Short mmCIF file of C-alpha atoms in Angstrom, two decimals:
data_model
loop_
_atom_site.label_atom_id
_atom_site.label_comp_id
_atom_site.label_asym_id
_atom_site.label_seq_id
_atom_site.Cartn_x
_atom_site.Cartn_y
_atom_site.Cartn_z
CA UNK A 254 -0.79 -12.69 11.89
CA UNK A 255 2.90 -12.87 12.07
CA UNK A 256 4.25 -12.40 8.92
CA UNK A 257 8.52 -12.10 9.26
CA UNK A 258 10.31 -12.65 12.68
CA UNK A 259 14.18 -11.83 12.98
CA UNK A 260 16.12 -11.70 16.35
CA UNK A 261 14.97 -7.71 16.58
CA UNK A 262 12.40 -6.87 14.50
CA UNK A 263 8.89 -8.53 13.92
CA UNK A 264 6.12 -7.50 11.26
CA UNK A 265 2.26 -8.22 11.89
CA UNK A 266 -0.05 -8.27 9.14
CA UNK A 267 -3.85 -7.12 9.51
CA UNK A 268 -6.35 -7.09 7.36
CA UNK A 269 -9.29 -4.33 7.83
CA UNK A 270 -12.02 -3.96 4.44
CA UNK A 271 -10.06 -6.20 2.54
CA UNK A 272 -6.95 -4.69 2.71
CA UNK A 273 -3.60 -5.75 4.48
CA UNK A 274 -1.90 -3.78 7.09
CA UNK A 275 1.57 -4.32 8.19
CA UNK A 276 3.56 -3.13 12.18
CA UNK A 277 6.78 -3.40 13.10
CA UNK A 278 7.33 -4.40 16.59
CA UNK A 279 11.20 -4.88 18.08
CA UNK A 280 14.33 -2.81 18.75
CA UNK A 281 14.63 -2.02 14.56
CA UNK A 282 10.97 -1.21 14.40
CA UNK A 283 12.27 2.43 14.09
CA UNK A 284 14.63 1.55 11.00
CA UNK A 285 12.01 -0.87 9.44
CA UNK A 286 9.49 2.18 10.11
CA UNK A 287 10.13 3.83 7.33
CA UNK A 288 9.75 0.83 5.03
CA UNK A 289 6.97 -0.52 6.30
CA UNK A 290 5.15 3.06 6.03
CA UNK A 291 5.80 2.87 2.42
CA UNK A 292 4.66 -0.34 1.85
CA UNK A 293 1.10 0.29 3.79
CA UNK A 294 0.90 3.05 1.85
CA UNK A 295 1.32 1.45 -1.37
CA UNK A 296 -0.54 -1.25 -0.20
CA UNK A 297 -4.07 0.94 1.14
CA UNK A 298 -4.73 1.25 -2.82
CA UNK A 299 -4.30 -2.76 -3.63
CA UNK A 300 -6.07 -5.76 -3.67
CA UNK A 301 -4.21 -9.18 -2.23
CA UNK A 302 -5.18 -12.29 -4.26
CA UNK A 303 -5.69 -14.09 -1.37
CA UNK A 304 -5.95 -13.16 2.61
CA UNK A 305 -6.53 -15.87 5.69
CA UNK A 306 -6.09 -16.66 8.99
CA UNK A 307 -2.75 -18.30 8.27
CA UNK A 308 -1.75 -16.89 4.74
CA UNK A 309 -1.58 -13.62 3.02
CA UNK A 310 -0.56 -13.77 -1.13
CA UNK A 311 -0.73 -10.36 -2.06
CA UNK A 312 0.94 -11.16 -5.52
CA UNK A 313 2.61 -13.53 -8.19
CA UNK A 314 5.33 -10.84 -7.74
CA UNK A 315 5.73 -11.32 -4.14
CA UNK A 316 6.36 -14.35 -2.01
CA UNK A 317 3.33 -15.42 0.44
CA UNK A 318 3.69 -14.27 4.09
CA UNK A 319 5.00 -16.09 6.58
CA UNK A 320 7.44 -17.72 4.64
CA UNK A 321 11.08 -17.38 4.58
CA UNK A 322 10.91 -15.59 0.89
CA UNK A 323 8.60 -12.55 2.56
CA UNK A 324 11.34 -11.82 5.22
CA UNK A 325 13.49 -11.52 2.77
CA UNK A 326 10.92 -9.17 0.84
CA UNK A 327 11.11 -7.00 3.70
CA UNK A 328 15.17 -6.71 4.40
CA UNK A 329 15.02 -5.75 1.21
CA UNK A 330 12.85 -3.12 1.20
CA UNK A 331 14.86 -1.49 4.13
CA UNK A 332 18.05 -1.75 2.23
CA UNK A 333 16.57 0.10 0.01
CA UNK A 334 15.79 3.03 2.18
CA UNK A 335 19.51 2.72 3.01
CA UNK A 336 21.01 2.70 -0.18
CA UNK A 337 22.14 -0.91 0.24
CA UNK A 338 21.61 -2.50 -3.09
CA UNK A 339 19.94 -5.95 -3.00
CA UNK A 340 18.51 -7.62 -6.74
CA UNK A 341 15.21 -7.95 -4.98
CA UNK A 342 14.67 -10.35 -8.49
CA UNK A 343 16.94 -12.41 -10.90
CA UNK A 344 15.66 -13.11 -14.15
CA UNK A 345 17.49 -15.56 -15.96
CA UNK A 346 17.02 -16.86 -19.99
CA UNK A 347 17.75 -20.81 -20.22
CA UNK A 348 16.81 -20.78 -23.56
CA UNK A 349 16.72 -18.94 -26.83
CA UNK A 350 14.27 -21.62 -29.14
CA UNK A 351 10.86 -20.51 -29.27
CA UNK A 352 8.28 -21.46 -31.75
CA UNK A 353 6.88 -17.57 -31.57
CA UNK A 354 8.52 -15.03 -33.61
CA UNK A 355 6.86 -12.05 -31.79
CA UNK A 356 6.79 -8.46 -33.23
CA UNK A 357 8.60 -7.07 -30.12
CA UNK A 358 10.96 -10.10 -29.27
CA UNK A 359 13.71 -8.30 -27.17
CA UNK A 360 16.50 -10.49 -27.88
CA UNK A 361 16.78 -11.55 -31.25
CA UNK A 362 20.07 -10.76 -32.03
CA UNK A 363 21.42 -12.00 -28.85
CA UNK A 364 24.65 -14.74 -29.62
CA UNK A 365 26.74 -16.88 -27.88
CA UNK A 366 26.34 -20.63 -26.36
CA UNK A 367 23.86 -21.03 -23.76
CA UNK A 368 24.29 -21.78 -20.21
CA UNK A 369 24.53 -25.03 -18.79
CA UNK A 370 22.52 -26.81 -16.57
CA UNK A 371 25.11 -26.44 -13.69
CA UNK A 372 26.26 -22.97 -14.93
CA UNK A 373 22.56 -21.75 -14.38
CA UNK A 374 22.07 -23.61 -10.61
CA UNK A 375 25.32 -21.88 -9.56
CA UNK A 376 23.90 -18.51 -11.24
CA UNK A 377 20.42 -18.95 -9.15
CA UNK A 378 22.79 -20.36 -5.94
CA UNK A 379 24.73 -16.63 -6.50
CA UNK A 380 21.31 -14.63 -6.73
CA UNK A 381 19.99 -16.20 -3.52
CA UNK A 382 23.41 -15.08 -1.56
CA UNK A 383 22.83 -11.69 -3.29
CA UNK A 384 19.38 -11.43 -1.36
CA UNK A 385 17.04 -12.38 -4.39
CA UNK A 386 13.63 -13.44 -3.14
CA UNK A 387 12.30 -13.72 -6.48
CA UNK A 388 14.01 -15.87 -9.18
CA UNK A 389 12.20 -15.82 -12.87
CA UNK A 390 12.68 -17.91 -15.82
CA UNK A 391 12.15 -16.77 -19.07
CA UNK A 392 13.56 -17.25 -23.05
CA UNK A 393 13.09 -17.53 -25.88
CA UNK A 394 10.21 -20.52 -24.62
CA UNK A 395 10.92 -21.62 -21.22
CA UNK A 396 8.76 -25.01 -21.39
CA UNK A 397 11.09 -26.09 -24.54
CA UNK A 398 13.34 -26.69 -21.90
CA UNK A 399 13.86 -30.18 -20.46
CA UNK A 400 15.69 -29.71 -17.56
CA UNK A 401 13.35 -26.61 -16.34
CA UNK A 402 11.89 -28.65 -13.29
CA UNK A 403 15.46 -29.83 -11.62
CA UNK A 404 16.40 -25.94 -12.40
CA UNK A 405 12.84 -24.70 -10.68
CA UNK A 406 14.08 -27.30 -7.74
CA UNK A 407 17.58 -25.63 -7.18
CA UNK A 408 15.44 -22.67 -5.84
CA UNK A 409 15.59 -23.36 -2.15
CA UNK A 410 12.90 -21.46 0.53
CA UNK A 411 14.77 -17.92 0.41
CA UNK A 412 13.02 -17.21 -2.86
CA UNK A 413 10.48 -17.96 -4.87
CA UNK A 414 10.97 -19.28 -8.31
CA UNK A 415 8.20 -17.96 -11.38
CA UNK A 416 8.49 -18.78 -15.59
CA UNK A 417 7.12 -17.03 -18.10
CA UNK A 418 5.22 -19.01 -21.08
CA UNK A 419 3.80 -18.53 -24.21
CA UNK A 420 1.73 -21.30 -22.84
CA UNK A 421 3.75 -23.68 -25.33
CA UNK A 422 4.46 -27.31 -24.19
CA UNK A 423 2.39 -26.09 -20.53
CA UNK A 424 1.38 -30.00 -20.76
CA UNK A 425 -0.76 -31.04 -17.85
CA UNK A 426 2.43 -33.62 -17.23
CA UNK A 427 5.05 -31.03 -17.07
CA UNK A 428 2.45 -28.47 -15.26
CA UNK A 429 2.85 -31.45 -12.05
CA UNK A 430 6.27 -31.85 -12.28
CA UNK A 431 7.20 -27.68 -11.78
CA UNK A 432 4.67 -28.03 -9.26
CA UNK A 433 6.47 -30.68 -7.37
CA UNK A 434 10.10 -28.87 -8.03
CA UNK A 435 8.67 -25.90 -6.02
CA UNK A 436 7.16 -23.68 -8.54
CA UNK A 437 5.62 -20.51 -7.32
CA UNK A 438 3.66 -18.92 -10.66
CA UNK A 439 3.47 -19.05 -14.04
CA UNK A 440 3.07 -15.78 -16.37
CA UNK A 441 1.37 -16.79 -19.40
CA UNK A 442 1.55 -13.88 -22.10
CA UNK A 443 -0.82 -12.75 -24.59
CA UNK A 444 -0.63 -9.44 -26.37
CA UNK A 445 -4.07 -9.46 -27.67
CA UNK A 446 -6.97 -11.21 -25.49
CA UNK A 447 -8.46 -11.21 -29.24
CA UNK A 448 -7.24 -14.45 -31.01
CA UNK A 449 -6.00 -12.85 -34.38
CA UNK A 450 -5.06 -10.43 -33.58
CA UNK A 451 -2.91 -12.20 -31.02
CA UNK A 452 -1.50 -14.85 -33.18
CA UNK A 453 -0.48 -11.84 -35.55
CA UNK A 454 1.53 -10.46 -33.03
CA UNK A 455 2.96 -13.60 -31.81
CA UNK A 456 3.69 -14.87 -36.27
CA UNK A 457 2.03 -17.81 -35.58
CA UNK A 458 -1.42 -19.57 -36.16
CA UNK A 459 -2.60 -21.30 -32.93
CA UNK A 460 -0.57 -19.12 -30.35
CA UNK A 461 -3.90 -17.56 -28.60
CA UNK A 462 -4.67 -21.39 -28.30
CA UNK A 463 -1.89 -22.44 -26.86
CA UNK A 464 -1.83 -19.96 -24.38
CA UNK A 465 -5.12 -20.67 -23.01
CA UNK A 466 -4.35 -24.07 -22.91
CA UNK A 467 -1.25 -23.60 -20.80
CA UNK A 468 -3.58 -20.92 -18.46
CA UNK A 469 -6.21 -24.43 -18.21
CA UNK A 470 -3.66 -26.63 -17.57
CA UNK A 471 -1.58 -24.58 -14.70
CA UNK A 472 -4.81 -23.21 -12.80
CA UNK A 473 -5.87 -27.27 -12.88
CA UNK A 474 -2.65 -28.42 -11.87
CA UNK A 475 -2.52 -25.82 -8.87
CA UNK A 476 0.04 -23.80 -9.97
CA UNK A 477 -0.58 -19.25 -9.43
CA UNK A 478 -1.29 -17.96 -12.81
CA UNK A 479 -0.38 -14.51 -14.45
CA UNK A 480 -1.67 -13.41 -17.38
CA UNK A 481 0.95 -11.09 -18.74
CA UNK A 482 0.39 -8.46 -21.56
CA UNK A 483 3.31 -6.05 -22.88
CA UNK A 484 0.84 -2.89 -23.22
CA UNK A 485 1.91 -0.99 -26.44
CA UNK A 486 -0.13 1.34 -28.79
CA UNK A 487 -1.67 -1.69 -30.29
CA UNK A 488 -3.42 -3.01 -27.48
CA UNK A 489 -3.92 -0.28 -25.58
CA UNK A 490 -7.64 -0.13 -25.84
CA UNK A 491 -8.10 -3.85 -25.21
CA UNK A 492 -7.74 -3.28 -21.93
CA UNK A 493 -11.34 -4.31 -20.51
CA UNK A 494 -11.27 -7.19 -22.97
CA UNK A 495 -8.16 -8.42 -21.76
CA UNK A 496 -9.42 -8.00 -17.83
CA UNK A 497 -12.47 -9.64 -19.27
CA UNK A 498 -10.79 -12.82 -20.38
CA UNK A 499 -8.31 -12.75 -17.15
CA UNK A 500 -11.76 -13.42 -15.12
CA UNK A 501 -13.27 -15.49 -17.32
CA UNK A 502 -10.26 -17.82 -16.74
CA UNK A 503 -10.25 -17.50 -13.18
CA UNK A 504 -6.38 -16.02 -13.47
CA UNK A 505 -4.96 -14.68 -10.17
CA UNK A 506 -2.95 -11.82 -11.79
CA UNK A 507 -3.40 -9.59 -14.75
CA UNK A 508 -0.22 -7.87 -15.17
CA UNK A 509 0.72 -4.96 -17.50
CA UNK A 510 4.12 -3.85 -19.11
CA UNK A 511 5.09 -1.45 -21.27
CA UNK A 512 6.70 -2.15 -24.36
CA UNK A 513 10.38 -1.02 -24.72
CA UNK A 514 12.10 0.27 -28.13
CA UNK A 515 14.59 -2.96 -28.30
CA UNK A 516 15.29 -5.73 -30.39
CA UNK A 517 12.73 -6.24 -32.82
CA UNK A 518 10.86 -3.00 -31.67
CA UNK A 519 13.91 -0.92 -31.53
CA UNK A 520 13.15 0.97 -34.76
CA UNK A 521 9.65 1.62 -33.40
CA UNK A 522 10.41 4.70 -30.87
CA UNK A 523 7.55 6.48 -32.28
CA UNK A 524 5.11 3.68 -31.23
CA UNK A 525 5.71 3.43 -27.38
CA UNK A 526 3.80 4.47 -24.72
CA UNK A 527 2.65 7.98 -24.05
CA UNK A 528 2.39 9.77 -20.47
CA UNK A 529 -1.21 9.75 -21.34
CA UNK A 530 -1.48 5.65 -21.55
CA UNK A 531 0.95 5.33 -18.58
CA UNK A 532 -1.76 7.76 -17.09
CA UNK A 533 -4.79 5.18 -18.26
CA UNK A 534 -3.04 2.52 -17.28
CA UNK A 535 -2.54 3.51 -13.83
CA UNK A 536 -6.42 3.98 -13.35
CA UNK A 537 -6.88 1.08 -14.78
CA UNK A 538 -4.55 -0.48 -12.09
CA UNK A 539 -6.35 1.64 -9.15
CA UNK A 540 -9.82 1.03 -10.83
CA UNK A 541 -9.83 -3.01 -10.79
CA UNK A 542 -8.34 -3.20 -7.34
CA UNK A 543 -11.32 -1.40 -5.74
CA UNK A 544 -13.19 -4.51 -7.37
CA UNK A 545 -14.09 -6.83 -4.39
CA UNK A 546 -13.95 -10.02 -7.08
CA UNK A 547 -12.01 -10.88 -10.07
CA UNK A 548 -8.20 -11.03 -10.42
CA UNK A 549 -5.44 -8.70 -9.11
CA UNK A 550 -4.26 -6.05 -11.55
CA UNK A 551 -0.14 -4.89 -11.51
CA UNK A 552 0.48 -2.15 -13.84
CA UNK A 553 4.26 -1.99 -14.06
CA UNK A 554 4.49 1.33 -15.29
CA UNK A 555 2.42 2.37 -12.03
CA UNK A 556 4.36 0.59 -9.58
CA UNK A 557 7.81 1.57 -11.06
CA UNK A 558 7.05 5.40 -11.12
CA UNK A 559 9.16 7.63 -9.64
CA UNK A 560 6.28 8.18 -6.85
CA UNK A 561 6.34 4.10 -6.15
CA UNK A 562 9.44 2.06 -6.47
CA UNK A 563 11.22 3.56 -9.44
CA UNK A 564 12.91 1.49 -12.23
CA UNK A 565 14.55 -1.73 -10.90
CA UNK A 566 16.84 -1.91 -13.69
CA UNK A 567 20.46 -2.38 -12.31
CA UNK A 568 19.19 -1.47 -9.26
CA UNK A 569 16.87 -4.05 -7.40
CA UNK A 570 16.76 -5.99 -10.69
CA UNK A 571 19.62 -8.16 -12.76
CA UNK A 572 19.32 -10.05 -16.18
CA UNK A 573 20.90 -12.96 -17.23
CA UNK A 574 20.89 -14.04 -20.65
CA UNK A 575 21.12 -17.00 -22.18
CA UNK A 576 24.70 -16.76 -23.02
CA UNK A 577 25.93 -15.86 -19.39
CA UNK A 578 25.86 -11.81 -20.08
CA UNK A 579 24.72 -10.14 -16.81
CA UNK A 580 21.69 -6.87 -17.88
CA UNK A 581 20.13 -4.69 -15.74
CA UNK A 582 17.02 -6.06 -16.74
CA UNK A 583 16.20 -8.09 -19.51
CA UNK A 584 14.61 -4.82 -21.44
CA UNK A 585 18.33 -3.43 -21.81
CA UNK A 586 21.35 -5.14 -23.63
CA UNK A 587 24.37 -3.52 -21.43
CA UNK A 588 26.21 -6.40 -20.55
CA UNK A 589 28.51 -5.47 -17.20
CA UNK A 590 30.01 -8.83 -17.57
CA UNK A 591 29.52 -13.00 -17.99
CA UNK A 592 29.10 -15.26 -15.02
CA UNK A 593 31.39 -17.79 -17.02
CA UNK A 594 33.95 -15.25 -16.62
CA UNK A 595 33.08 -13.22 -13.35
CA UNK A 596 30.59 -14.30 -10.06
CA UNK A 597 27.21 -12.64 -10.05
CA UNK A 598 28.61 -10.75 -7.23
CA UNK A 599 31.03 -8.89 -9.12
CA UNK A 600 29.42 -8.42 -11.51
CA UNK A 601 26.44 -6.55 -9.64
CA UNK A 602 28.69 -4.29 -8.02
CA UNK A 603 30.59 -3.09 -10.66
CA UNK A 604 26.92 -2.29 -12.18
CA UNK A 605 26.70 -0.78 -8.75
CA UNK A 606 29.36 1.48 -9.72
CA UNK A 607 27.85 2.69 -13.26
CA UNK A 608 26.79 6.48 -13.16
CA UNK A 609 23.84 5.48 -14.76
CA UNK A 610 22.76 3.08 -12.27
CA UNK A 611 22.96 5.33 -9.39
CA UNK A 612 20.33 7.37 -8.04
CA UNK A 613 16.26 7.69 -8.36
CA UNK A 614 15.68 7.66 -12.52
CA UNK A 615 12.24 9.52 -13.10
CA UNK A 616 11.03 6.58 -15.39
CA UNK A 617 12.55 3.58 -17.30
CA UNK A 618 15.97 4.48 -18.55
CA UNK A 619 15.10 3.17 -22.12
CA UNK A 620 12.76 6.09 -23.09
CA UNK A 621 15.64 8.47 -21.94
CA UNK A 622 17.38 10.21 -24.67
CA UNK A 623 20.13 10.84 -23.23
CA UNK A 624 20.51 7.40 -21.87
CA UNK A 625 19.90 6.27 -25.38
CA UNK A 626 22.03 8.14 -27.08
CA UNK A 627 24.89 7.44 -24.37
CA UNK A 628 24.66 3.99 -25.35
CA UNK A 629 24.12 4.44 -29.37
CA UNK A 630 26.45 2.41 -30.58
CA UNK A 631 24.93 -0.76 -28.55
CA UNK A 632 21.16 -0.49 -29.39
CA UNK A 633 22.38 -0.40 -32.67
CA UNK A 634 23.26 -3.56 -32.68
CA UNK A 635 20.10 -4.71 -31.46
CA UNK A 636 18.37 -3.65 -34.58
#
């Protein structure tokens, strides 16, 4: 199957034992090589959620193949390999409101009037020149927000557009109107798949409810579902249960972060993750993929090793929040300007031209010292 055609380079997709292959064909076969190499090789080890004659989705995280979104998947992995900088996603918070108040919010003491409606289309308009092929939506609650389906619809075919849910207001109604604005996936997040424990964490009764009620209604209403847990300490032996209850809803996705010392958890640097649960987590990952049935596993902290992709932050990933201040990723709160004030271009390459956004880190810059203590004054203020 043809997957991405430009004017000199095509990429073929084949599947052999359940697993997708890609080749390069064309007169920049030889500069794509090196791209596509890495990607079969991270590939070999994964399971697609879905593979036919006529469509391959590998991932909620990555657009389906053909489709315009996938070629621009690959251009950007070969910028990559060139040290072109492309935001390969934009992540942008409409919205602050949530009826949550989660242990390890990580904006909480965020300020500052929220975007617009047309601040936020010219923001996603911006990404998409950038390169994006993945726009997110996230919050505070993203369903809270009224306008979120003309927003999803500003999204055109270069990208692919995803929101992340409590599962909050995921109403059956609203579930058909993303779908018809364009929708790709919705992450639905749980930090426990164990109901009290869950609503703990979240500080409300009726949150583990909610969230399998917005998993019901977007699987019925045809929409790719993600079931998103932040891994920390606390739920770090839940992990079978919480692959358990992923294929007990029929989810396409389970994946895994790791929880970051900010915001409300930025007094808790003792209670992160240690190389040993990055370790377990990355068997996990390898261990569930091998599985010919059940859903797709991502474990971030796997895929963003230094051996994989290394950290996106500032690199192949931007954050906007709510009030227009451009991140790295939504996980660090170093603004490098506002897009009220400055175009998303600008703004991403004068993060270009931070010291601490250049080169390979070894892991996420947030459990760096030295990062961290660079930047003192800041996460100080996130406490």
């Amino acid at each position: 199957m043809q997957v991405a055609e430009k004017p000199l380079l095509k990429i073929e997709a084949e599947t052999e034992g359940g697993k997708i292959y890609f080749r390069a064909t064309g007169p920049l076969s030889r500069v794509a090589g090196p791209a596509i190499r890495k990607i079969n090789e991270i590939f070999a080890s994964e399971k697609p959620i879905r593979s036919g004659p006529d469509q391959i989705i590998f991932s909620t995280w990555i657009p389906p193949a053909p489709s315009p979104a996938f070629d621009r998947m690959i251009s950007a992995q070969v910028a990559a390999l060139t040290r072109r900088r492309i935001p390969d996603q934009v992540s942008i918070a409409i919205i602050r409101a949530c009826p949550n108040n989660c242990l390890h919010c990580s904006a909480p003491s965020r300020k500052g009037e929220i975007l617009s409606s047309e601040d936020i289309k010219r923001v996603i308009d911006e990404g998409l020149d950038l390169g994006s092929y993945l726009i997110s939506f996230d919050g505070g609650e993203p369903m809270t927000r009224r306008d979120l389906p003309d927003l999803v619809a500003q999204v055109d075919g270069r990208a692919v557009s995803t929101s992340f849910t409590s599962g909050y207001g995921l109403t059956e109604e609203l579930v058909q109107s993303l779908k018809r604005a364009g929708l790709y996936a919705v992450r639905v997040s749980i930090d426990s798949p164990h109901p009290k424990e869950h609503d703990r964490f979240r500080g409300r009764e009726g949150a583990f409810s909610d969230a399998l009620s917005g998993i019901k209604n977007a699987l019925a209403g045809g929409l790719m579902t993600d079931l998103f847990m932040v891994a920390s300490p606390m739920n770090i032996d839940d992990l079978e249960d919480a692959y358990n209850l992923a294929a007990e809803l029929s989810v396409h996705e389970l994946s895994l972060y790791e929880i970051v010392a900010v915001g409300r958890w930025s007094t808790h640097l003792d209670e992160v993750l240690s190389k040993g649960d990055i370790d377990r987590l990355s068997r996990f990952h390898e261990e569930k993929n091998r599985l010919p049935e059940g859903p797709r596993v991502s474990a971030f902290p796997r895929l963003l090793g230094p051996e994989m992709f290394g950290c996106f932050a500032g690199r192949r990933w931007l954050h906007i929040e709510a009030s227009g201040d451009v991140l790295p990723c939504a996980y660090m709160p170093i603004s490098f300007g506002n897009v009220r004030e400055k175009s998303l271009k600008e703004i991403w390459r004068d993060m270009g031209r931070d010291r601490w956004m250049k080169g390979k880190p070894a892991g996420c810059m947030m459990k760096d010292e030295k990062f961290r203590q660079a930047h003192s004054s800041i996460f100080e203020m996130e406490e």
